[in-house]
Tab-separated table of C-alpha atoms and ligand atoms in Angstrom:
chain	number	residue	atom	x	y	z
A	13	MET	CA	-117.981	-35.137	-29.214
A	14	ALA	CA	-116.467	-38.600	-29.919
A	15	GLU	CA	-117.434	-41.548	-27.668
A	16	GLU	CA	-113.964	-41.765	-26.120
A	17	GLU	CA	-114.032	-38.073	-25.238
A	18	GLN	CA	-117.247	-38.346	-23.205
A	19	ARG	CA	-116.967	-37.419	-19.544
A	20	PRO	CA	-119.280	-39.818	-17.739
A	21	TRP	CA	-118.981	-37.869	-14.505
A	22	LEU	CA	-120.910	-34.904	-15.975
A	23	SER	CA	-124.586	-34.626	-16.838
A	24	ALA	CA	-125.556	-35.028	-20.499
A	25	GLU	CA	-126.043	-31.262	-21.011
A	26	LEU	CA	-122.568	-30.378	-19.807
A	27	ASN	CA	-120.951	-33.282	-21.595
A	28	ASN	CA	-121.632	-31.649	-24.947
A	29	MET	CA	-119.615	-28.592	-23.971
A	30	ALA	CA	-115.848	-28.026	-23.829
A	31	ASP	CA	-113.840	-28.163	-20.587
A	32	GLU	CA	-114.167	-24.447	-20.084
A	33	ILE	CA	-115.113	-22.463	-17.026
A	34	SER	CA	-115.326	-18.723	-16.323
A	35	VAL	CA	-114.232	-16.800	-13.272
A	36	ILE	CA	-115.604	-13.299	-12.718
A	37	GLY	CA	-113.444	-11.040	-10.536
A	38	PRO	CA	-109.652	-11.123	-10.947
A	39	GLY	CA	-108.906	-10.458	-7.258
A	40	HIS	CA	-107.157	-12.585	-4.680
A	41	MET	CA	-109.667	-15.452	-4.772
A	42	GLY	CA	-110.554	-15.212	-8.460
A	43	ILE	CA	-106.898	-15.658	-9.391
A	44	GLY	CA	-106.448	-18.627	-7.046
A	45	ILE	CA	-109.556	-20.281	-8.504
A	46	THR	CA	-108.315	-19.577	-12.046
A	47	GLN	CA	-104.956	-21.173	-11.219
A	48	VAL	CA	-106.379	-24.432	-9.877
A	49	PHE	CA	-108.690	-24.932	-12.870
A	50	LEU	CA	-105.845	-24.193	-15.318
A	51	GLN	CA	-103.620	-26.654	-13.445
A	52	VAL	CA	-106.006	-29.552	-14.084
A	53	GLY	CA	-106.406	-28.715	-17.780
A	54	TYR	CA	-109.497	-26.499	-18.033
A	55	ASN	CA	-109.693	-23.507	-20.348
A	56	VAL	CA	-110.534	-20.480	-18.224
A	57	VAL	CA	-112.179	-17.205	-19.198
A	58	LEU	CA	-111.258	-14.628	-16.552
A	59	VAL	CA	-113.605	-11.650	-16.533
A	60	GLY	CA	-112.635	-8.312	-14.988
A	61	ARG	CA	-114.341	-4.944	-15.065
A	62	SER	CA	-111.282	-3.173	-16.491
A	63	ARG	CA	-108.001	-3.859	-18.275
A	64	GLU	CA	-106.204	-2.561	-15.184
A	65	SER	CA	-107.868	-5.088	-12.843
A	66	LEU	CA	-107.099	-7.926	-15.269
A	67	ASP	CA	-103.442	-6.840	-15.563
A	68	LYS	CA	-103.165	-6.753	-11.777
A	69	GLY	CA	-104.709	-10.231	-11.610
A	70	MET	CA	-102.297	-11.559	-14.233
A	71	GLU	CA	-99.358	-10.218	-12.243
A	72	ARG	CA	-100.655	-12.077	-9.174
A	73	LEU	CA	-101.203	-15.273	-11.173
A	74	LYS	CA	-97.683	-15.189	-12.616
A	75	THR	CA	-96.186	-14.611	-9.160
A	76	SER	CA	-98.128	-17.557	-7.745
A	77	MET	CA	-97.164	-19.819	-10.662
A	78	GLY	CA	-93.541	-18.695	-10.278
A	79	LYS	CA	-93.629	-19.843	-6.644
A	80	ALA	CA	-95.037	-23.231	-7.726
A	81	ILE	CA	-92.214	-23.581	-10.286
A	82	LYS	CA	-89.629	-22.773	-7.607
A	83	LYS	CA	-91.180	-25.394	-5.312
A	84	GLY	CA	-91.102	-27.941	-8.146
A	85	SER	CA	-94.861	-28.529	-8.196
A	86	LEU	CA	-95.107	-26.996	-11.696
A	87	ASN	CA	-92.680	-26.906	-14.625
A	88	GLU	CA	-92.115	-24.189	-17.264
A	89	LYS	CA	-93.848	-26.180	-19.999
A	90	GLU	CA	-96.965	-26.762	-17.875
A	91	ALA	CA	-96.991	-23.085	-16.919
A	92	GLU	CA	-96.874	-22.053	-20.584
A	93	LYS	CA	-99.738	-24.428	-21.392
A	94	MET	CA	-101.775	-22.974	-18.528
A	95	LEU	CA	-101.287	-19.400	-19.713
A	96	ASN	CA	-102.273	-20.412	-23.264
A	97	ALA	CA	-105.527	-21.844	-21.889
A	98	LEU	CA	-106.408	-18.549	-20.196
A	99	HIS	CA	-108.533	-15.917	-21.896
A	100	LEU	CA	-108.842	-12.469	-20.296
A	101	SER	CA	-111.983	-10.531	-20.991
A	102	SER	CA	-114.193	-7.628	-19.991
A	103	ASP	CA	-117.004	-8.856	-22.201
A	104	TYR	CA	-119.646	-11.185	-20.720
A	105	HIS	CA	-120.362	-12.628	-24.180
A	106	ASP	CA	-117.122	-14.600	-23.730
A	107	ILE	CA	-118.588	-16.763	-20.950
A	108	ALA	CA	-121.178	-18.367	-23.268
A	109	GLY	CA	-119.170	-21.592	-23.769
A	110	SER	CA	-118.478	-22.279	-20.073
A	111	ILE	CA	-119.952	-25.205	-18.141
A	112	LEU	CA	-119.392	-23.446	-14.831
A	113	ILE	CA	-119.229	-19.730	-14.035
A	114	ILE	CA	-117.795	-18.719	-10.674
A	115	GLU	CA	-118.460	-15.233	-9.347
A	116	ALA	CA	-115.601	-14.009	-7.128
A	117	VAL	CA	-116.143	-10.238	-6.941
A	118	SER	CA	-116.141	-8.080	-3.797
A	119	GLU	CA	-118.281	-9.188	-0.831
A	120	ASN	CA	-121.093	-6.753	-1.534
A	121	PHE	CA	-124.687	-7.779	-2.115
A	122	ASP	CA	-125.506	-5.210	-4.818
A	123	ILE	CA	-122.296	-5.803	-6.772
A	124	LYS	CA	-122.701	-9.580	-6.618
A	125	THR	CA	-126.397	-9.480	-7.582
A	126	ASP	CA	-125.575	-7.342	-10.599
A	127	VAL	CA	-122.705	-9.573	-11.698
A	128	LEU	CA	-124.749	-12.764	-11.253
A	129	LYS	CA	-127.671	-11.403	-13.293
A	130	ASN	CA	-125.273	-10.365	-16.030
A	131	ALA	CA	-123.616	-13.786	-15.919
A	132	GLU	CA	-126.959	-15.581	-16.257
A	133	ALA	CA	-127.971	-13.365	-19.173
A	134	HIS	CA	-124.848	-14.361	-21.116
A	135	ALA	CA	-124.289	-17.954	-19.973
A	136	ASN	CA	-125.370	-21.089	-21.763
A	137	ASN	CA	-128.676	-22.125	-20.136
A	138	THR	CA	-127.189	-25.466	-19.053
A	139	ALA	CA	-124.239	-23.829	-17.268
A	140	ILE	CA	-123.947	-23.873	-13.495
A	141	ILE	CA	-123.503	-20.490	-11.842
A	142	ALA	CA	-121.678	-20.421	-8.517
A	143	THR	CA	-120.810	-17.679	-6.068
A	144	ASN	CA	-117.697	-17.639	-3.905
A	145	THR	CA	-119.429	-15.464	-1.318
A	146	SER	CA	-118.075	-15.848	2.208
A	147	SER	CA	-121.253	-14.906	3.995
A	148	ILE	CA	-124.169	-13.648	1.918
A	149	PRO	CA	-127.078	-16.130	1.939
A	150	ILE	CA	-127.256	-18.068	-1.302
A	151	HIS	CA	-131.051	-17.842	-1.517
A	152	LYS	CA	-130.827	-14.035	-1.384
A	153	LEU	CA	-128.178	-13.870	-4.106
A	154	GLY	CA	-130.237	-16.301	-6.176
A	155	ASN	CA	-133.406	-14.196	-5.907
A	156	GLY	CA	-132.585	-12.162	-8.982
A	157	LEU	CA	-131.869	-15.232	-11.121
A	158	LYS	CA	-134.291	-17.038	-13.406
A	159	ASN	CA	-132.659	-20.474	-13.240
A	160	ARG	CA	-132.051	-21.061	-9.542
A	161	GLU	CA	-131.821	-24.831	-9.968
A	162	ARG	CA	-128.340	-24.425	-11.364
A	163	PHE	CA	-127.143	-21.832	-8.838
A	164	LEU	CA	-125.165	-22.585	-5.666
A	165	GLY	CA	-122.319	-21.401	-3.440
A	166	MET	CA	-118.757	-22.674	-3.873
A	167	HIS	CA	-116.776	-21.190	-1.008
A	168	PHE	CA	-113.093	-21.781	-1.739
A	169	PHE	CA	-110.494	-21.343	1.003
A	170	ASN	CA	-107.493	-19.054	0.840
A	171	PRO	CA	-104.875	-19.701	-0.603
A	172	VAL	CA	-106.896	-21.656	-3.162
A	173	PRO	CA	-104.001	-23.657	-4.674
A	174	VAL	CA	-103.151	-25.024	-1.212
A	175	MET	CA	-106.402	-25.395	0.700
A	176	LYS	CA	-108.444	-28.562	0.199
A	177	PRO	CA	-112.032	-27.924	1.312
A	178	ILE	CA	-114.734	-26.162	-0.643
A	179	GLU	CA	-117.948	-25.356	1.188
A	180	LEU	CA	-120.785	-26.304	-1.134
A	181	ILE	CA	-123.799	-24.227	-0.185
A	182	ILE	CA	-127.102	-25.141	-1.679
A	183	SER	CA	-130.458	-23.439	-1.542
A	184	LYS	CA	-133.804	-25.226	-1.490
A	185	GLU	CA	-133.997	-24.709	-5.227
A	186	THR	CA	-130.586	-26.095	-6.230
A	187	SER	CA	-131.112	-29.281	-8.263
A	188	GLU	CA	-129.578	-32.656	-7.399
A	189	GLN	CA	-128.048	-32.700	-10.879
A	190	ALA	CA	-126.246	-29.385	-10.344
A	191	ILE	CA	-124.917	-30.588	-6.974
A	192	SER	CA	-123.673	-33.807	-8.517
A	193	ASP	CA	-122.026	-31.991	-11.468
A	194	VAL	CA	-120.230	-29.569	-9.155
A	195	LYS	CA	-119.104	-32.333	-6.803
A	196	ASN	CA	-117.585	-34.152	-9.756
A	197	ILE	CA	-115.842	-31.025	-11.004
A	198	ILE	CA	-114.449	-30.450	-7.474
A	199	ASP	CA	-113.231	-34.018	-7.466
A	200	LYS	CA	-111.244	-33.333	-10.651
A	201	LEU	CA	-109.609	-30.405	-8.834
A	202	GLY	CA	-108.448	-32.801	-6.126
A	203	LYS	CA	-110.399	-30.833	-3.523
A	204	THR	CA	-112.949	-31.901	-0.933
A	205	PRO	CA	-116.536	-30.673	-1.151
A	206	VAL	CA	-118.265	-30.150	2.187
A	207	MET	CA	-122.030	-29.754	1.974
A	208	VAL	CA	-123.293	-26.990	4.237
A	209	ASN	CA	-126.692	-25.391	4.581
A	210	ASP	CA	-127.541	-21.817	3.767
A	211	TYR	CA	-126.925	-20.284	7.225
A	212	PRO	CA	-125.300	-16.849	7.665
A	213	GLY	CA	-121.521	-17.228	7.369
A	214	PHE	CA	-122.037	-20.899	6.488
A	215	ILE	CA	-119.582	-22.846	8.675
A	216	ALA	CA	-116.095	-21.423	8.103
A	217	ASN	CA	-116.777	-17.763	8.717
A	218	ARG	CA	-119.318	-18.077	11.496
A	219	ILE	CA	-116.499	-19.759	13.444
A	220	LEU	CA	-113.475	-17.895	12.102
A	221	MET	CA	-114.695	-14.283	12.108
A	222	PRO	CA	-115.671	-14.031	15.810
A	223	PHE	CA	-112.267	-15.584	16.590
A	224	ILE	CA	-110.408	-13.010	14.488
A	225	ASN	CA	-112.564	-10.175	15.832
A	226	GLU	CA	-111.935	-11.200	19.449
A	227	ALA	CA	-108.187	-11.215	18.777
A	228	ILE	CA	-108.488	-7.656	17.416
A	229	ILE	CA	-110.493	-6.578	20.480
A	230	ALA	CA	-107.796	-8.119	22.721
A	231	LEU	CA	-105.188	-6.042	20.854
A	232	GLU	CA	-107.383	-2.935	21.136
A	233	ASN	CA	-107.783	-3.534	24.897
A	234	GLY	CA	-104.026	-3.870	25.352
A	235	ALA	CA	-104.311	-7.493	26.553
A	236	ALA	CA	-101.112	-8.330	24.621
A	237	ASP	CA	-99.188	-7.055	21.610
A	238	LYS	CA	-99.906	-8.400	18.112
A	239	GLU	CA	-96.963	-10.802	18.128
A	240	GLY	CA	-98.056	-12.167	21.504
A	241	ILE	CA	-101.630	-12.782	20.343
A	242	ASP	CA	-100.468	-14.516	17.147
A	243	THR	CA	-97.870	-16.589	19.025
A	244	ILE	CA	-100.509	-17.917	21.430
A	245	ALA	CA	-102.614	-19.153	18.505
A	246	LYS	CA	-99.637	-20.623	16.634
A	247	LEU	CA	-97.973	-22.398	19.515
A	248	GLY	CA	-100.962	-22.896	21.784
A	249	PHE	CA	-103.640	-23.877	19.245
A	250	ASN	CA	-101.265	-25.245	16.620
A	251	HIS	CA	-102.618	-22.829	13.989
A	252	PRO	CA	-100.239	-22.159	11.069
A	253	MET	CA	-100.993	-18.420	11.327
A	254	GLY	CA	-102.121	-16.239	14.204
A	255	PRO	CA	-105.540	-14.512	13.882
A	256	LEU	CA	-104.057	-11.079	13.168
A	257	GLU	CA	-101.697	-12.441	10.500
A	258	LEU	CA	-104.615	-14.368	9.048
A	259	ALA	CA	-106.835	-11.262	8.984
A	260	ASP	CA	-104.078	-9.427	7.058
A	261	PHE	CA	-103.853	-12.383	4.690
A	262	ILE	CA	-107.623	-12.550	4.066
A	263	GLY	CA	-107.882	-8.749	3.704
A	264	LEU	CA	-109.219	-6.541	6.495
A	265	ASP	CA	-111.886	-5.134	4.164
A	266	VAL	CA	-113.035	-8.675	3.358
A	267	CYS	CA	-113.159	-9.542	7.108
A	268	LYS	CA	-115.224	-6.437	7.832
A	269	ASP	CA	-117.584	-7.062	4.903
A	270	ILE	CA	-118.119	-10.648	6.077
A	271	MET	CA	-118.829	-9.565	9.659
A	272	ASP	CA	-121.204	-6.801	8.532
A	273	SER	CA	-123.053	-9.273	6.376
A	274	ILE	CA	-123.389	-11.942	9.105
A	275	TYR	CA	-124.433	-9.286	11.651
A	276	MET	CA	-127.065	-7.967	9.263
A	277	GLU	CA	-128.473	-11.468	8.865
A	278	THR	CA	-128.355	-12.575	12.504
A	279	GLY	CA	-128.500	-9.357	14.567
A	280	ASN	CA	-126.093	-11.152	16.909
A	281	ALA	CA	-123.663	-8.662	18.521
A	282	LYS	CA	-120.782	-11.116	18.407
A	283	PHE	CA	-120.582	-10.354	14.674
A	284	ILE	CA	-120.161	-6.566	15.045
A	285	PRO	CA	-116.730	-5.651	13.636
A	286	SER	CA	-114.438	-4.175	16.288
A	287	GLU	CA	-113.675	-0.460	16.200
A	288	LEU	CA	-110.023	-1.099	15.364
A	289	LEU	CA	-110.926	-3.279	12.370
A	290	SER	CA	-113.327	-0.639	11.044
A	291	ARG	CA	-110.759	2.114	11.568
A	292	LEU	CA	-107.976	0.263	9.730
A	293	VAL	CA	-110.284	-0.384	6.769
A	294	LYS	CA	-111.288	3.296	6.708
A	295	GLU	CA	-107.594	4.246	6.647
A	296	GLY	CA	-107.011	1.928	3.663
A	297	LYS	CA	-104.883	-0.434	5.768
A	298	LEU	CA	-106.273	-3.631	4.295
A	299	GLY	CA	-103.511	-6.088	5.178
A	300	ARG	CA	-101.113	-7.724	2.750
A	301	LYS	CA	-102.822	-6.436	-0.368
A	302	SER	CA	-102.325	-2.768	0.595
A	303	GLY	CA	-98.898	-3.280	2.216
A	304	GLU	CA	-100.119	-2.608	5.771
A	305	GLY	CA	-102.670	-4.002	8.197
A	306	PHE	CA	-101.702	-5.227	11.660
A	307	TYR	CA	-98.228	-5.791	10.176
A	308	ILE	CA	-96.244	-3.975	7.493
A	309	TYR	CA	-95.409	-5.865	4.255
A	310	LYS	CA	-92.788	-5.186	1.633
A	311	LYS	CA	-94.413	-4.302	-1.718
B	10	LIG	N1	-109.971	-13.237	0.875
B	10	LIG	C1	-110.341	-14.429	1.346
B	10	LIG	O1	-109.631	-15.050	2.171
B	10	LIG	C2	-111.601	-15.078	0.863
B	10	LIG	C3	-111.803	-16.445	1.098
B	10	LIG	C4	-112.952	-17.069	0.596
B	10	LIG	C5	-113.899	-16.302	-0.112
B	10	LIG	N2	-113.677	-14.949	-0.306
B	10	LIG	C6	-114.694	-14.219	-1.054
B	10	LIG	O2	-114.254	-14.089	-2.399
B	10	LIG	C7	-114.765	-12.863	-2.962
B	10	LIG	C8	-113.610	-12.027	-3.500
B	10	LIG	O3	-112.737	-11.744	-2.403
B	10	LIG	P1	-111.203	-11.384	-2.649
B	10	LIG	O4	-110.492	-11.608	-1.374
B	10	LIG	O5	-110.716	-12.011	-3.913
B	10	LIG	O6	-111.325	-9.796	-2.870
B	10	LIG	P2	-110.393	-8.824	-3.716
B	10	LIG	O7	-110.661	-7.467	-3.187
B	10	LIG	O8	-109.001	-9.335	-3.777
B	10	LIG	O9	-110.982	-8.967	-5.198
B	10	LIG	C9	-112.236	-8.505	-5.598
B	10	LIG	C10	-112.193	-8.418	-7.122
B	10	LIG	O10	-113.512	-8.140	-7.590
B	10	LIG	C11	-113.371	-7.268	-8.683
B	10	LIG	N3	-114.666	-6.637	-8.934
B	10	LIG	C12	-115.363	-5.800	-8.119
B	10	LIG	N4	-116.511	-5.474	-8.734
B	10	LIG	C13	-116.532	-6.115	-9.929
B	10	LIG	C14	-117.443	-6.185	-10.992
B	10	LIG	N5	-118.594	-5.491	-10.960
B	10	LIG	N6	-117.135	-6.955	-12.064
B	10	LIG	C15	-115.984	-7.668	-12.117
B	10	LIG	N7	-115.074	-7.636	-11.133
B	10	LIG	C16	-115.351	-6.876	-10.055
B	10	LIG	C17	-112.283	-6.298	-8.254
B	10	LIG	O11	-111.735	-5.619	-9.382
B	10	LIG	C18	-111.287	-7.286	-7.652
B	10	LIG	O12	-110.463	-7.805	-8.673
B	10	LIG	C19	-115.564	-12.190	-1.843
B	10	LIG	O13	-116.907	-12.559	-1.969
B	10	LIG	C20	-114.955	-12.793	-0.581
B	10	LIG	O14	-115.825	-12.759	0.504
B	10	LIG	C21	-112.556	-14.341	0.154
């Protein structure tokens, strides 16, 4: 790489590699993460387990980019450039040239462990591997990895193109160099890294999930209707969305998985998902993504 192309903000190992990252899991979060990296000029390899999941992800990406074009924050030429820098794949060999690999698959320990091991087996040995887990302890996810110095949590917020913070969760084994590299990459995204320790639910979800769950219990108890509960939070707490709207937006399955995982770690009853939440998930009412949760959405 020529002198003038050096990127002094990255460690020497990463500096020799192209500006390419990989995202594994073309769901809600994976697509948002893909979009923000494409927007700042990275090449992105998006890995899905099937053609169908990748096609679904692409549809979501194009819709989101279309909204940005309408708002004027993106133009057609930039959008075309972004799509040209995106490579869709179901083959882990394609992640070998990436400096950073972000796992964003379903919030399930076994699935994530499998994906992370596979990612490490195919990644360049200088690459950083990150998980976007909402709640599973980083040290547990890292247990199956050989190179834990370059493994950490990058918890993006939803919707990724809009939300600024990224919880940076490190384990005792994460190296200073990896932390510094990731902080610098986050800086290029125009986002704000917040260092948090490896506690169940980290910071965001240990606060947010009991709040959402309590709102669901209030609905279940008949304390108010859904609009009433959401209006109190919007007008009374100045939240942009009420807790029930937010749960639909996050995905009710994701909320339940997060609560189950924090409860398993802490044994604290305040993290037991409410009966109504569990029932809706069982019925396939997952919120916006399925067309119905607490509210009904047009497809
Ligand atoms: N939804 C949120 O608001 C939010 C916010 C922050 C973090 N997260 C976390 O991000 C992760 C993904 O959540 P999401 O909301 O995008 O879920 P989602 O259900 O929208 O997407 C999950 C994706 O993972 C894919 N997947 C599942 N198993 C896979 C495998 N073995 N290989 C490749 N892909 C696989 C699915 O096909 C799907 O595309 C979870 O860990 C979640 O806790 C979610």
